[in-house]
mmCIF file of C-alpha atoms in Angstrom:
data_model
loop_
_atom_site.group_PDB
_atom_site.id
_atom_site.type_symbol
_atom_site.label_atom_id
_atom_site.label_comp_id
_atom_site.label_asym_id
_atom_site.label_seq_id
_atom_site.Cartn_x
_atom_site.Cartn_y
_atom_site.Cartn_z
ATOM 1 C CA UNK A 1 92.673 8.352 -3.064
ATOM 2 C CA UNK A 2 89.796 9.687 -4.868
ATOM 3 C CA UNK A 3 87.104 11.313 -2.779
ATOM 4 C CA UNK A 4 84.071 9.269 -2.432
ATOM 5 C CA UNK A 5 81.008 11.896 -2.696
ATOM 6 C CA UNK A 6 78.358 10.003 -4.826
ATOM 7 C CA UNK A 7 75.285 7.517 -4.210
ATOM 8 C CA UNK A 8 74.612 5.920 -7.224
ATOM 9 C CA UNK A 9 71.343 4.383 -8.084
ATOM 10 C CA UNK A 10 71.248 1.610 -10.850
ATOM 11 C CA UNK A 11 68.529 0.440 -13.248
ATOM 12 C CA UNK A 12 69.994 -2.985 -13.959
ATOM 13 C CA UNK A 13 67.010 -4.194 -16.385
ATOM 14 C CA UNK A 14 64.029 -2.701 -18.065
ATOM 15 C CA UNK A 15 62.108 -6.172 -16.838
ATOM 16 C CA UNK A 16 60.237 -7.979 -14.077
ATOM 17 C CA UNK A 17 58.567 -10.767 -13.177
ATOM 18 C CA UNK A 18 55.601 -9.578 -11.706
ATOM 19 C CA UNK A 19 52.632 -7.115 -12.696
ATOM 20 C CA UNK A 20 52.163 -4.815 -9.757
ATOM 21 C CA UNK A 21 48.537 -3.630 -9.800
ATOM 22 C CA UNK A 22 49.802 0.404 -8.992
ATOM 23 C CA UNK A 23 52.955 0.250 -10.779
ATOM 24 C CA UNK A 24 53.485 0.614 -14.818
ATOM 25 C CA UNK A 25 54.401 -2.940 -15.112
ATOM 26 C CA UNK A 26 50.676 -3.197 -14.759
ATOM 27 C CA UNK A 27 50.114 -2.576 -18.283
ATOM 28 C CA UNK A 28 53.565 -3.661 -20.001
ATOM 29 C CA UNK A 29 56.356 -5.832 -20.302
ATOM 30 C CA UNK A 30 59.174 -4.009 -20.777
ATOM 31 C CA UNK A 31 60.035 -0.139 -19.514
ATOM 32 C CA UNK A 32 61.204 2.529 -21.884
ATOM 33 C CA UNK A 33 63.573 5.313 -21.086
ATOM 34 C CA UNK A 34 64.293 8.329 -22.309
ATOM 35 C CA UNK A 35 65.938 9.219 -25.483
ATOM 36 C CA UNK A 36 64.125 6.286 -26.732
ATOM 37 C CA UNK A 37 65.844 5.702 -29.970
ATOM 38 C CA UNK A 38 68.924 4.722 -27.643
ATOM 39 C CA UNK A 39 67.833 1.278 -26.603
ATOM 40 C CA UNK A 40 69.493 -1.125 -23.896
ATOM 41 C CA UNK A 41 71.157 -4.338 -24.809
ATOM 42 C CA UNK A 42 69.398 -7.538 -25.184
ATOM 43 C CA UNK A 43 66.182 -8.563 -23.376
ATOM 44 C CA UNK A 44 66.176 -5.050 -22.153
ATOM 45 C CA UNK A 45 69.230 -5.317 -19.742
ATOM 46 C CA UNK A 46 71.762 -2.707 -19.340
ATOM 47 C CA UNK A 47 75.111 -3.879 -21.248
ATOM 48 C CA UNK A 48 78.345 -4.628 -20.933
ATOM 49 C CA UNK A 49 79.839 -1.700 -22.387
ATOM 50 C CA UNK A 50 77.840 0.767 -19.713
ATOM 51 C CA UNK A 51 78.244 -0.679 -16.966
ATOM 52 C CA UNK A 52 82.698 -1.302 -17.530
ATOM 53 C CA UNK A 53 81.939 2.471 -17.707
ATOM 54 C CA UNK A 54 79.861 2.780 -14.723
ATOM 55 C CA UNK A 55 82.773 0.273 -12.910
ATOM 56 C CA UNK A 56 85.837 2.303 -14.036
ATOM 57 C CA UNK A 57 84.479 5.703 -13.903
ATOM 58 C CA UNK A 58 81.730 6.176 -11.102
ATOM 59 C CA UNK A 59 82.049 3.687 -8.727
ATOM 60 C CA UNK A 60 85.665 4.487 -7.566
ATOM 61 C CA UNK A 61 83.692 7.801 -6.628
ATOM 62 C CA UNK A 62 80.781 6.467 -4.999
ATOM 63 C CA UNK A 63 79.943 5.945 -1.517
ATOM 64 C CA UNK A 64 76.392 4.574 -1.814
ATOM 65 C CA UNK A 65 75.119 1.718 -4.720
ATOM 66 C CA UNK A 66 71.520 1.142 -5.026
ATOM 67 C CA UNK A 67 70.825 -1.744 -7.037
ATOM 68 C CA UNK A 68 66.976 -1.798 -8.553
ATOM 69 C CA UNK A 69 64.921 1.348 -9.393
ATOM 70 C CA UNK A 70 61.732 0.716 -11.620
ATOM 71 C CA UNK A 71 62.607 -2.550 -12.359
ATOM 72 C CA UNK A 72 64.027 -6.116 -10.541
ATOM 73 C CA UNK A 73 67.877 -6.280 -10.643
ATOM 74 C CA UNK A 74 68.125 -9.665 -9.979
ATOM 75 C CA UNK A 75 66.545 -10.532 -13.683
ATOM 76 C CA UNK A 76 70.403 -9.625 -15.356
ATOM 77 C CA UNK A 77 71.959 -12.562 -16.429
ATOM 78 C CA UNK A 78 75.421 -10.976 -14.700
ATOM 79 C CA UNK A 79 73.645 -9.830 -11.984
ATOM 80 C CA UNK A 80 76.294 -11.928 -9.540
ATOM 81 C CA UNK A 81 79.307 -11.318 -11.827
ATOM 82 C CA UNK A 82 78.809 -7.555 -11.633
ATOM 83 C CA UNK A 83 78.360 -7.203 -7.960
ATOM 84 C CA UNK A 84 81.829 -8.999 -7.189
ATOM 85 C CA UNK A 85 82.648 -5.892 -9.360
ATOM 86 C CA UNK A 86 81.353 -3.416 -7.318
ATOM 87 C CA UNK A 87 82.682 -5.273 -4.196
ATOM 88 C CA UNK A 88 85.870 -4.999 -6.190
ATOM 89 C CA UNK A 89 85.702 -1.129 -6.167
ATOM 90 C CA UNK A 90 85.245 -1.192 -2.597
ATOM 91 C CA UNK A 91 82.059 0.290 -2.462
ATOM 92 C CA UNK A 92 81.396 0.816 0.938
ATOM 93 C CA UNK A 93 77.591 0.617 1.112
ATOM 94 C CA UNK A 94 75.759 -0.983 -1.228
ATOM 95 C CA UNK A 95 71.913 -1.624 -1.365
ATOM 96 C CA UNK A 96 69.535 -3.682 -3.185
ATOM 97 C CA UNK A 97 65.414 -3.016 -4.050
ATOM 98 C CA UNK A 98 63.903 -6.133 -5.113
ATOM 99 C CA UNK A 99 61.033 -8.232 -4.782
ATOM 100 C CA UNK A 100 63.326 -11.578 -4.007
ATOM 101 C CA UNK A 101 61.336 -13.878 -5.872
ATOM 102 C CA UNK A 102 64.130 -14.778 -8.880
ATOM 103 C CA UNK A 103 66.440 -15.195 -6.032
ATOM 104 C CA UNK A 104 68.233 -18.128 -6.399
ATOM 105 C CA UNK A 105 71.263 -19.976 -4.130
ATOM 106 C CA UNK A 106 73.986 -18.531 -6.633
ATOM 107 C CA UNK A 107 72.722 -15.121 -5.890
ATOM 108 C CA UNK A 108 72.002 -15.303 -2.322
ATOM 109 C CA UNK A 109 75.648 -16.316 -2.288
ATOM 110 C CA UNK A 110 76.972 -13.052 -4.462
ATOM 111 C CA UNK A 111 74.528 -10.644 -2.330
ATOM 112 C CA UNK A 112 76.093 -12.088 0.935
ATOM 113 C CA UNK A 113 79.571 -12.371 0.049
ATOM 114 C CA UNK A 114 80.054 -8.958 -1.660
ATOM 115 C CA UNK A 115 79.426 -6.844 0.748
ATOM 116 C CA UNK A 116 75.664 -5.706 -0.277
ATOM 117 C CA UNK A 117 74.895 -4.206 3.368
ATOM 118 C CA UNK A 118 70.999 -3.985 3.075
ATOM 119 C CA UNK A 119 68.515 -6.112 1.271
ATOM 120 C CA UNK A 120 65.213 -3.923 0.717
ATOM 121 C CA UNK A 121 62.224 -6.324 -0.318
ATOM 122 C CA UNK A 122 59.075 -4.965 -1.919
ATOM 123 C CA UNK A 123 56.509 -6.166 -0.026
ATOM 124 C CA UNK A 124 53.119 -4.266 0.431
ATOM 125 C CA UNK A 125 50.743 -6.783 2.287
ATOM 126 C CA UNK A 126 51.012 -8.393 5.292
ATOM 127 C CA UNK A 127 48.559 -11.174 4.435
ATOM 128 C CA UNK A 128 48.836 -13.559 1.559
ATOM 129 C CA UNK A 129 45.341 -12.296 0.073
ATOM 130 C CA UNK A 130 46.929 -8.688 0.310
ATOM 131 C CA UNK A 131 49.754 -9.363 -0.832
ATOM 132 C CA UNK A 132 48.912 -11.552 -4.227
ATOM 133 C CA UNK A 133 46.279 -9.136 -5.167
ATOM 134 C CA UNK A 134 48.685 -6.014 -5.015
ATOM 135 C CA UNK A 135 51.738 -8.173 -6.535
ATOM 136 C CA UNK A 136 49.940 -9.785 -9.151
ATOM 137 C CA UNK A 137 52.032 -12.991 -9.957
ATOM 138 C CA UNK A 138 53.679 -12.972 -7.205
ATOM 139 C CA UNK A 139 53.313 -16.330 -4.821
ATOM 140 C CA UNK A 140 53.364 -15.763 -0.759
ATOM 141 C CA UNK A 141 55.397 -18.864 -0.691
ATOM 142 C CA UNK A 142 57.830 -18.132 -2.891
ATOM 143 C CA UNK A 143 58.400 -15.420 -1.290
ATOM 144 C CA UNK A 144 58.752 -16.534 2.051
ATOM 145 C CA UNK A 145 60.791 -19.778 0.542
ATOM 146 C CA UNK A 146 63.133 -16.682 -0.983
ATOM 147 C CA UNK A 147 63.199 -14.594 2.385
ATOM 148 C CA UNK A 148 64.594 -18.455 3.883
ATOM 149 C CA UNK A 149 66.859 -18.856 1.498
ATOM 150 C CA UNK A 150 68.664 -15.706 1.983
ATOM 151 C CA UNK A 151 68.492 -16.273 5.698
ATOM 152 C CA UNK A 152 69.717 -19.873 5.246
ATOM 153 C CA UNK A 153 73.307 -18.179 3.133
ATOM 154 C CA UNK A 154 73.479 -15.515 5.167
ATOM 155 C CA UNK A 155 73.740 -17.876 8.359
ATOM 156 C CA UNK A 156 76.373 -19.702 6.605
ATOM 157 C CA UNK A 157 78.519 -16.951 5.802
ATOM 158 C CA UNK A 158 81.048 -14.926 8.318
ATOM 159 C CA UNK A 159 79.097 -11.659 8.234
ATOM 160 C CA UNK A 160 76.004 -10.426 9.764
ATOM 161 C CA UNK A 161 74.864 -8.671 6.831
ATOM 162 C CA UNK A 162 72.758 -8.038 4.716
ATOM 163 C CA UNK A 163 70.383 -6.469 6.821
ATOM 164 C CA UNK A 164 66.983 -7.072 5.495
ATOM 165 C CA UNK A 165 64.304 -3.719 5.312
ATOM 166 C CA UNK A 166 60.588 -4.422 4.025
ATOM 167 C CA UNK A 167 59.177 -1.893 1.558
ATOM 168 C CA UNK A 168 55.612 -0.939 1.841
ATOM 169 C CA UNK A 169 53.702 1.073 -0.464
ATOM 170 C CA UNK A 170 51.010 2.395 1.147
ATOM 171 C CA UNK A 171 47.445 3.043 -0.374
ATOM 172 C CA UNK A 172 43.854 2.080 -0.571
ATOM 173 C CA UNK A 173 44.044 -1.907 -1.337
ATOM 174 C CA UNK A 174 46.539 -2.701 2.077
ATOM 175 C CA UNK A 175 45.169 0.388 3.875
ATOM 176 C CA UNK A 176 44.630 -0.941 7.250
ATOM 177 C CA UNK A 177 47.556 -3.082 7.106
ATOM 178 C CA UNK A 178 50.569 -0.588 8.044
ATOM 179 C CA UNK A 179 49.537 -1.021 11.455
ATOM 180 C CA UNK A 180 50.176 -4.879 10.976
ATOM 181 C CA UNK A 181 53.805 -3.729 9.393
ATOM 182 C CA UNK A 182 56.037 -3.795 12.235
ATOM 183 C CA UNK A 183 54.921 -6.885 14.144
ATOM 184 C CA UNK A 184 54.985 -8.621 10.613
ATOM 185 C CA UNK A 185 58.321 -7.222 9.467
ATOM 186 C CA UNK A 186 59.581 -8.252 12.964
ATOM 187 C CA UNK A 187 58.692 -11.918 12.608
ATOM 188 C CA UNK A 188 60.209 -12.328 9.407
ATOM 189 C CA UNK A 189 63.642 -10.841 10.738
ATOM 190 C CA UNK A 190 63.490 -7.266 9.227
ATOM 191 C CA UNK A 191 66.338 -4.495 10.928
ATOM 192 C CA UNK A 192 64.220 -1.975 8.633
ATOM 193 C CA UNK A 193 61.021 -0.791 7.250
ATOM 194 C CA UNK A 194 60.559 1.820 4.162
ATOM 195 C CA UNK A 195 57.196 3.209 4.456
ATOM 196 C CA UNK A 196 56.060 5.735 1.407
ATOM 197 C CA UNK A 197 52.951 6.595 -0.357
ATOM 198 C CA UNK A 198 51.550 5.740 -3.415
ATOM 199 C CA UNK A 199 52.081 8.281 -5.845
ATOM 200 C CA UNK A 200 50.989 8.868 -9.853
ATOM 201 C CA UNK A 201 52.782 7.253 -11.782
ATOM 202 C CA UNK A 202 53.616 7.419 -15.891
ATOM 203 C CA UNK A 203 51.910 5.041 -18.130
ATOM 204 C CA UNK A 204 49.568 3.856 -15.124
ATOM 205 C CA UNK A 205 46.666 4.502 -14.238
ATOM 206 C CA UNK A 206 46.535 4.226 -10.463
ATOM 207 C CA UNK A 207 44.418 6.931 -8.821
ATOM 208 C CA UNK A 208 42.024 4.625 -7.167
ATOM 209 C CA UNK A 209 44.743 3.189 -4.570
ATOM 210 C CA UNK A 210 45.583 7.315 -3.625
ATOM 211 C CA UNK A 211 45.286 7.581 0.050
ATOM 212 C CA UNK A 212 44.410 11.431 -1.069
ATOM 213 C CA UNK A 213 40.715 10.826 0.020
ATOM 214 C CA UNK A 214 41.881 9.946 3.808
ATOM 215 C CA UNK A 215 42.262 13.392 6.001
ATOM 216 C CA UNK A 216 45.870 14.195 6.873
ATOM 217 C CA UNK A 217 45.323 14.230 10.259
ATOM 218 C CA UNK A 218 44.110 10.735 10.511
ATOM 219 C CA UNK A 219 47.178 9.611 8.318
ATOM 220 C CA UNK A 220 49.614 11.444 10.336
ATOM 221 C CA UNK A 221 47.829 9.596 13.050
ATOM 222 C CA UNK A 222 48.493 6.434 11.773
ATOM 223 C CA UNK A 223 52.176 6.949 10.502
ATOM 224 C CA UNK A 224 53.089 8.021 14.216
ATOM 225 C CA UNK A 225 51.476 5.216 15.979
ATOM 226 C CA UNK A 226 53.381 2.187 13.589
ATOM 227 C CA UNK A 227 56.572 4.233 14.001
ATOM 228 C CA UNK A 228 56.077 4.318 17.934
ATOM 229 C CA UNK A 229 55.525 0.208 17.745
ATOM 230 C CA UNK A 230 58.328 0.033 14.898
ATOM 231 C CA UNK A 231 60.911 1.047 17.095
ATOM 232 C CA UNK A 232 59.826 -0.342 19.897
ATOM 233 C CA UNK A 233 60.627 -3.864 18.334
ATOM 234 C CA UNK A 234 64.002 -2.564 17.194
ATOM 235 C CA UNK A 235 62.753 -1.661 13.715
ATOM 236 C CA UNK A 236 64.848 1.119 12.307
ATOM 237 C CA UNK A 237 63.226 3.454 9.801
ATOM 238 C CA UNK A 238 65.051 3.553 7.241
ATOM 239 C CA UNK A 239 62.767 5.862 4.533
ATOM 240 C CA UNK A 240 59.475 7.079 6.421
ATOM 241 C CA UNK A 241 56.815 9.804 5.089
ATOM 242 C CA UNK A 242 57.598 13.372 6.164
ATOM 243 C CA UNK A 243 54.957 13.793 8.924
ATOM 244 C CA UNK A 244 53.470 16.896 11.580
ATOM 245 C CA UNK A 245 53.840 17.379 15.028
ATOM 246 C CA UNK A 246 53.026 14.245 16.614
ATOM 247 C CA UNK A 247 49.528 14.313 17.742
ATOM 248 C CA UNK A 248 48.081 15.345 21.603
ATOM 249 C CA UNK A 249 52.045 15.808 22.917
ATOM 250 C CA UNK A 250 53.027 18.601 25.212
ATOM 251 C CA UNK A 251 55.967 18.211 26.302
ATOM 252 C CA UNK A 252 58.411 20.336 28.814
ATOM 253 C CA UNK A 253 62.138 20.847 28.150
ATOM 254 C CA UNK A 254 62.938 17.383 28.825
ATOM 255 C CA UNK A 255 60.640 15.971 26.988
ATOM 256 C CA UNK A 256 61.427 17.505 23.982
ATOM 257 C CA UNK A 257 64.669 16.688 24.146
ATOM 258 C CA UNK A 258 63.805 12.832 24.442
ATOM 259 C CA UNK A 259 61.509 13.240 21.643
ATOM 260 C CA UNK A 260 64.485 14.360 19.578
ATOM 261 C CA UNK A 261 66.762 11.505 20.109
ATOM 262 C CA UNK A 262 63.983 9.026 19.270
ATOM 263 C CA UNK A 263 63.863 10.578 16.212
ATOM 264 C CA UNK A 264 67.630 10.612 15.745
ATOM 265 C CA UNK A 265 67.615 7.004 16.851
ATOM 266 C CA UNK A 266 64.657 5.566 14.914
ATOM 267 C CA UNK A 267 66.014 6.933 11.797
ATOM 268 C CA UNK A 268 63.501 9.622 10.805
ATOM 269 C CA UNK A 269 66.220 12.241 11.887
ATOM 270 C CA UNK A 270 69.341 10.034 11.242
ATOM 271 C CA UNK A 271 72.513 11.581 9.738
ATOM 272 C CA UNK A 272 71.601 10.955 6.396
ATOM 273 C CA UNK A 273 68.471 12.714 6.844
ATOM 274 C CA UNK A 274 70.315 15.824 8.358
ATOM 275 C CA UNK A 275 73.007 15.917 4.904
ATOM 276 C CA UNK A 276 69.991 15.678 2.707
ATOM 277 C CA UNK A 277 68.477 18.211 4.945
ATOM 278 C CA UNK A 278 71.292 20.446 4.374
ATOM 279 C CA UNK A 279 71.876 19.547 0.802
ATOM 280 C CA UNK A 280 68.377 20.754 0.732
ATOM 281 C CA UNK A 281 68.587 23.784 2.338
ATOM 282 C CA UNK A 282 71.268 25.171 0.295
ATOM 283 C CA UNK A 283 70.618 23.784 -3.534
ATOM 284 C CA UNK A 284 66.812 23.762 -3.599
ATOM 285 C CA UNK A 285 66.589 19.900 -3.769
ATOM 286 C CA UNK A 286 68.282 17.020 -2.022
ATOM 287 C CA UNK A 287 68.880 15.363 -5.171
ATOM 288 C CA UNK A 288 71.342 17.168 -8.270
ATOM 289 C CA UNK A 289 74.482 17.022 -7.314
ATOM 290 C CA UNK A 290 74.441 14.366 -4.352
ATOM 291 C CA UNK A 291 72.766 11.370 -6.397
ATOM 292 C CA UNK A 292 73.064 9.945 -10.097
ATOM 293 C CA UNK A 293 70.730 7.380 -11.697
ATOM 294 C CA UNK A 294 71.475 5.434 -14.710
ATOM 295 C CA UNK A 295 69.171 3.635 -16.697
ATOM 296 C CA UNK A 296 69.536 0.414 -18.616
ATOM 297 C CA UNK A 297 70.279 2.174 -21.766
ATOM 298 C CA UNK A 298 72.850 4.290 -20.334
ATOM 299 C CA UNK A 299 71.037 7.203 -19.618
ATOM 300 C CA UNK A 300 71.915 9.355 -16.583
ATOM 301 C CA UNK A 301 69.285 11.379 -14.877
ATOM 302 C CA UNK A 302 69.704 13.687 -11.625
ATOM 303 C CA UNK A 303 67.209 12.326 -9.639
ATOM 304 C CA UNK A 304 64.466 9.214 -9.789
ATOM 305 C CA UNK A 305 61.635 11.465 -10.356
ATOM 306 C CA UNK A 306 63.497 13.229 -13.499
ATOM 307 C CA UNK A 307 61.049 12.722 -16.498
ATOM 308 C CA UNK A 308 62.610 14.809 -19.279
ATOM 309 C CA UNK A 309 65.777 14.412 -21.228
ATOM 310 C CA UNK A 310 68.797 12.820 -19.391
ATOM 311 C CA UNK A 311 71.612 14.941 -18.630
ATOM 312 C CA UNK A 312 74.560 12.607 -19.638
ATOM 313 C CA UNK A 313 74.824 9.119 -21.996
ATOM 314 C CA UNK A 314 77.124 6.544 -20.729
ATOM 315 C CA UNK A 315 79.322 5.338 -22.321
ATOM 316 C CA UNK A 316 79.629 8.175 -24.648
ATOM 317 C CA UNK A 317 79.899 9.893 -21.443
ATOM 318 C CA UNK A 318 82.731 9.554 -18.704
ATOM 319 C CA UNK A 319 82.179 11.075 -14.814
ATOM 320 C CA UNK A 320 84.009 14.530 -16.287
ATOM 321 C CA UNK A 321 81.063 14.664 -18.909
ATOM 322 C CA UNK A 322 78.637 14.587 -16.367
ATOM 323 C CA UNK A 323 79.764 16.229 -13.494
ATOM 324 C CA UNK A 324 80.840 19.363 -16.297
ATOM 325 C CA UNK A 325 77.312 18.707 -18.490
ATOM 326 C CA UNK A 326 75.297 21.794 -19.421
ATOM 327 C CA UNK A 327 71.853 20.530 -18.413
ATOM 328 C CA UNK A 328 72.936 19.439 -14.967
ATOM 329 C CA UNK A 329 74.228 22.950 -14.338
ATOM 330 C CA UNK A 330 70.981 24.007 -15.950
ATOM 331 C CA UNK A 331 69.093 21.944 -12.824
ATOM 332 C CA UNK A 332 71.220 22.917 -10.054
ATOM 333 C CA UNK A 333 71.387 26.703 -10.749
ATOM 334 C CA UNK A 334 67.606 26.797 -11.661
ATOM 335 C CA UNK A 335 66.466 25.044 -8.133
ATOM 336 C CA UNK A 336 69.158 27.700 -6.360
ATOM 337 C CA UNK A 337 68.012 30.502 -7.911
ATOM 338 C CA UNK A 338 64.327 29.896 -7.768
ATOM 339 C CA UNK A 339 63.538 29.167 -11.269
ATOM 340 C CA UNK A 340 63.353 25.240 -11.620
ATOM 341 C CA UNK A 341 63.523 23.529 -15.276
ATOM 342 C CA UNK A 342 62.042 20.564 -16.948
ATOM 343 C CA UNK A 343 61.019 18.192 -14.771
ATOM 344 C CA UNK A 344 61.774 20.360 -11.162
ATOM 345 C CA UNK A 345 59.124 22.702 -12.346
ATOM 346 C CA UNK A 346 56.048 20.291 -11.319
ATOM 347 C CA UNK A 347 58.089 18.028 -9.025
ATOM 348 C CA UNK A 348 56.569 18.061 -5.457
ATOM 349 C CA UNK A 349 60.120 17.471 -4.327
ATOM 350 C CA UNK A 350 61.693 20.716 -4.850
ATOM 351 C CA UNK A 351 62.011 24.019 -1.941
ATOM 352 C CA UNK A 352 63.273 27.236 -1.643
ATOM 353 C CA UNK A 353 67.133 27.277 -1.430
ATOM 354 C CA UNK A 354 67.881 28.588 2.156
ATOM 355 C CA UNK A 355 70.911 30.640 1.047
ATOM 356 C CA UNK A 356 70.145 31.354 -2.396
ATOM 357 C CA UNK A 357 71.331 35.367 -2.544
ATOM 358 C CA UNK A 358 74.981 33.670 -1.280
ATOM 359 C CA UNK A 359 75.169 30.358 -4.124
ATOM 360 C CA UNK A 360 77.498 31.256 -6.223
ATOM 361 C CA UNK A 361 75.164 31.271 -9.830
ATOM 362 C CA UNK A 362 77.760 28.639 -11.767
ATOM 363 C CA UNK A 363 78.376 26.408 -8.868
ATOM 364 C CA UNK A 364 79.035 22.828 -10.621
ATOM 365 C CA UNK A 365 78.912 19.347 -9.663
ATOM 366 C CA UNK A 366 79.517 18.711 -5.674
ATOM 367 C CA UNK A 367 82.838 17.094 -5.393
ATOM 368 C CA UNK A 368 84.308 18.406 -8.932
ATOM 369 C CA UNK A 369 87.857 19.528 -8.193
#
C-alpha cells in the first residue's frame, strides 16, 4: 500500500456565482492562473484530462482533499461524478469550501454519500444586511434554504457527517459581528468555525475592510473572548488567527496546565496544528512539501499564497515530476537555508528553519522513496 503523506487542495473552476465585495471576484468574472497561455477547459473548469491525472496519480497518495480554493467547486458540471471518484480512491478526509448557494439535492446527495467529512461554508455576516452587502448576490434565504437542504440529506443518510464549519472573514464591514459568530454558528448546527483576517489580495482593491487600523491588543482581545464562548457551545476551531498570551491571566502550575488542554481540545493546539508546527520548525514553512494545490488549468503550486510560476503542469506532469521538479527543490532548500525565492521572499508566512545547520541542503519531496 502506498503511503498516504499528501493534503491536496483543488481549484475545481475559475468561476462563481457571487461578487464578494473584498475578494477579486469583485471586479471579474472569471480567475486567471498562472502560465496564462495554458488555459482550463471550457467555461473555465478544470478538465477531464487533469483531473484522471489528479485521480490516478495523487489521490492514491493523499490523505487530505480540499475541494474549493479561490473559486466555488460546486459550479463543475461533474462536480458529483468526480467526488464518487475520490471516494473511490479512498480518500480518507475530504473537505469542501463553498458558499452552498448552487447546492442542489443531486449534490447534497454526492457530498453526503462520498464520504466528504466537513462542509466549510463561506459565510461572513451574521445578519442578513451583513451578510448581502459583503456577499454581493448572494440571498440570506437561499442560503439558509441551502444550509436545510444539506441538513434535510444528511438526516436521511446512515452517517453523521459532513460536519458543517462556518467561515468568517473578518474585517471592517462585519467588525463587531465575530462576537455574534459562535451563538450564530451554533443555531444553525455548525461543529466548526474558521476565523481569519482579511488580507490583500491580487487584482482587488480591498484595503478599506483591513482591520490594520484596530490595535492588536484590542483584537487579541476580541479573538480570545469568541473562542472562550466558541467552545463553550461545543464549537471546535478548526482554523483560528495566531494570537498572544491571553489577556489579564496568571495562572499557577495547574492552571497552566488546564489552559493547555483547552487549547489542545478547542483545536487551536490540535494535532494538526502540532505537525504543521513541526513541519514548520524544520523546513522554514508549513507548506512545500506537506501540501499541493492545483489549479483549473493544471497548474500545481506549493502553497495557496504561491504567486509566481507553478512548479509542475498536470497532465504533462505525473506525482514523480513533481515530487522530483527543480523549482520545488528550489522552494524547500531556499526556506531551509534562509534564503527564500519567488513568492516566499515577501510571504508573511515563512520562519526561520529551527534546524537548518542539520537539513540536509538537497532534501526532496517529503514522502519520495
Amino acid at each position: 500500500m502506498r503511503h498516504r503523506h499528501l493534503e491536496l487542495i483543488l481549484d475545481l473552476t475559475s468561476r462563481c456565482n457571487i461578487r464578494c465585495t473584498m475578494c477579486c471576484f469583485s471586479s471579474t468574472d472569471l480567475l486567471r492562473f498562472r502560465p496564462y497561455d495554458l488555459e482550463p477547459g471550457a467555461n473555465g473548469d478544470m478538465s477531464g484530462a487533469v483531473f484522471r491525472t489528479i485521480a490516478s496519480d495523487l489521490l492514491p497518495l493523499t490523505h487530505t482533499l480540499g475541494l474549493g480554493c479561490s473559486a466555488e467547486p460546486l459550479l463543475h458540471p461533474d462536480f458529483s461524478r468526480w467526488l464518487r471518484t475520490c471516494h473511490g480512491h479512498r480518500v480518507p478526509n475530504i473537505w469542501l469550501q463553498t458558499n452552498l448557494l448552487a447546492l442542489t439535492e443531486a449534490k447534497a446527495r454526492a457530498i453526503v454519500e462520498n464520504g466528504v467529512r466537513t462542509v466549510a461554508v463561506s459565510i461572513d455576516g451574521t445578519t442578513r444586511q451583513t451578510y448581502e452587502k459583503i456577499r454581493a448576490g448572494a440571498s440570506w434565504q437561499r442560503l439558509h434554504s441551502r444550509l436545510d437542504l444539506l441538513k434535510r440529506v444528511r438526516a436521511a443518510g446512515s452517517r453523521p457527517q459532513p460536519e458543517l464549519r462556518v467561515t468568517f472573514t473578518w474585517m471592517r464591514s462585519n467588525r463587531d459581528q465575530l462576537r455574534s459568530l459562535p451563538r450564530f454558528a451554533a443555531s444553525i448546527g455548525a461543529h466548526e468555525i474558521d476565523v481569519r483576517f482579511v488580507v490583500p489580495t491580487e487584482g482587488v482593491d480591498n484595503r478599506g475592510e483591513l482591520l490594520s487600523y484596530v490595535e492588536r491588543a484590542e483584537l487579541m482581545e476580541e479573538l480570545w473572548r469568541v473562542a472562550r464562548e466558541a467552545t463553550s457551545r461545543g464549537l471546535r476551531l478548526s482554523a483560528y488567527p495566531a494570537m498572544d498570551p491571553e489577556p489579564n491571566t496568571r495562572r499557577s502550575v495547574a492552571g497552566k496546565i488546564t489552559h493547555k488542554i483547552w487549547l489542545i481540545s478547542s483545536g487551536i493546539q490540535g494535532a494538526d496544528s502540532w505537525r504543521r508546527t513541526l513541519h514548520e520548525l524544520l523546513n522554514g514553512c508549513s507548506f512545500p512539501g506537506r501540501l499541493l494545490l492545483i489549479r483549473p488549468n493544471g497548474a500545481v503550486l506549493p502553497c495557496p499564497f504561491w504567486e509566481a510560476e507553478p512548479i509542475a503542469i498536470v497532465p504533462r506532469d505525473g506525482y514523480r515530476e513533481i515530487a522530483e521538479s527543480d523549482r520545488l527543490r528550489d522552494i524547500s532548500k531556499g526556506l531551509r537555508m534562509g534564503c527564500p525565492v519567488g513568492s516566499c521572499q515577501t510571504c508573511h508566512m515563512k520562519k526561520d528553519a529551527f534546524f537548518r545547520p542539520f537539513v540536509k541542503e538537497n532534501a526532496g519531496f517529503a514522502g519520495v522513496r
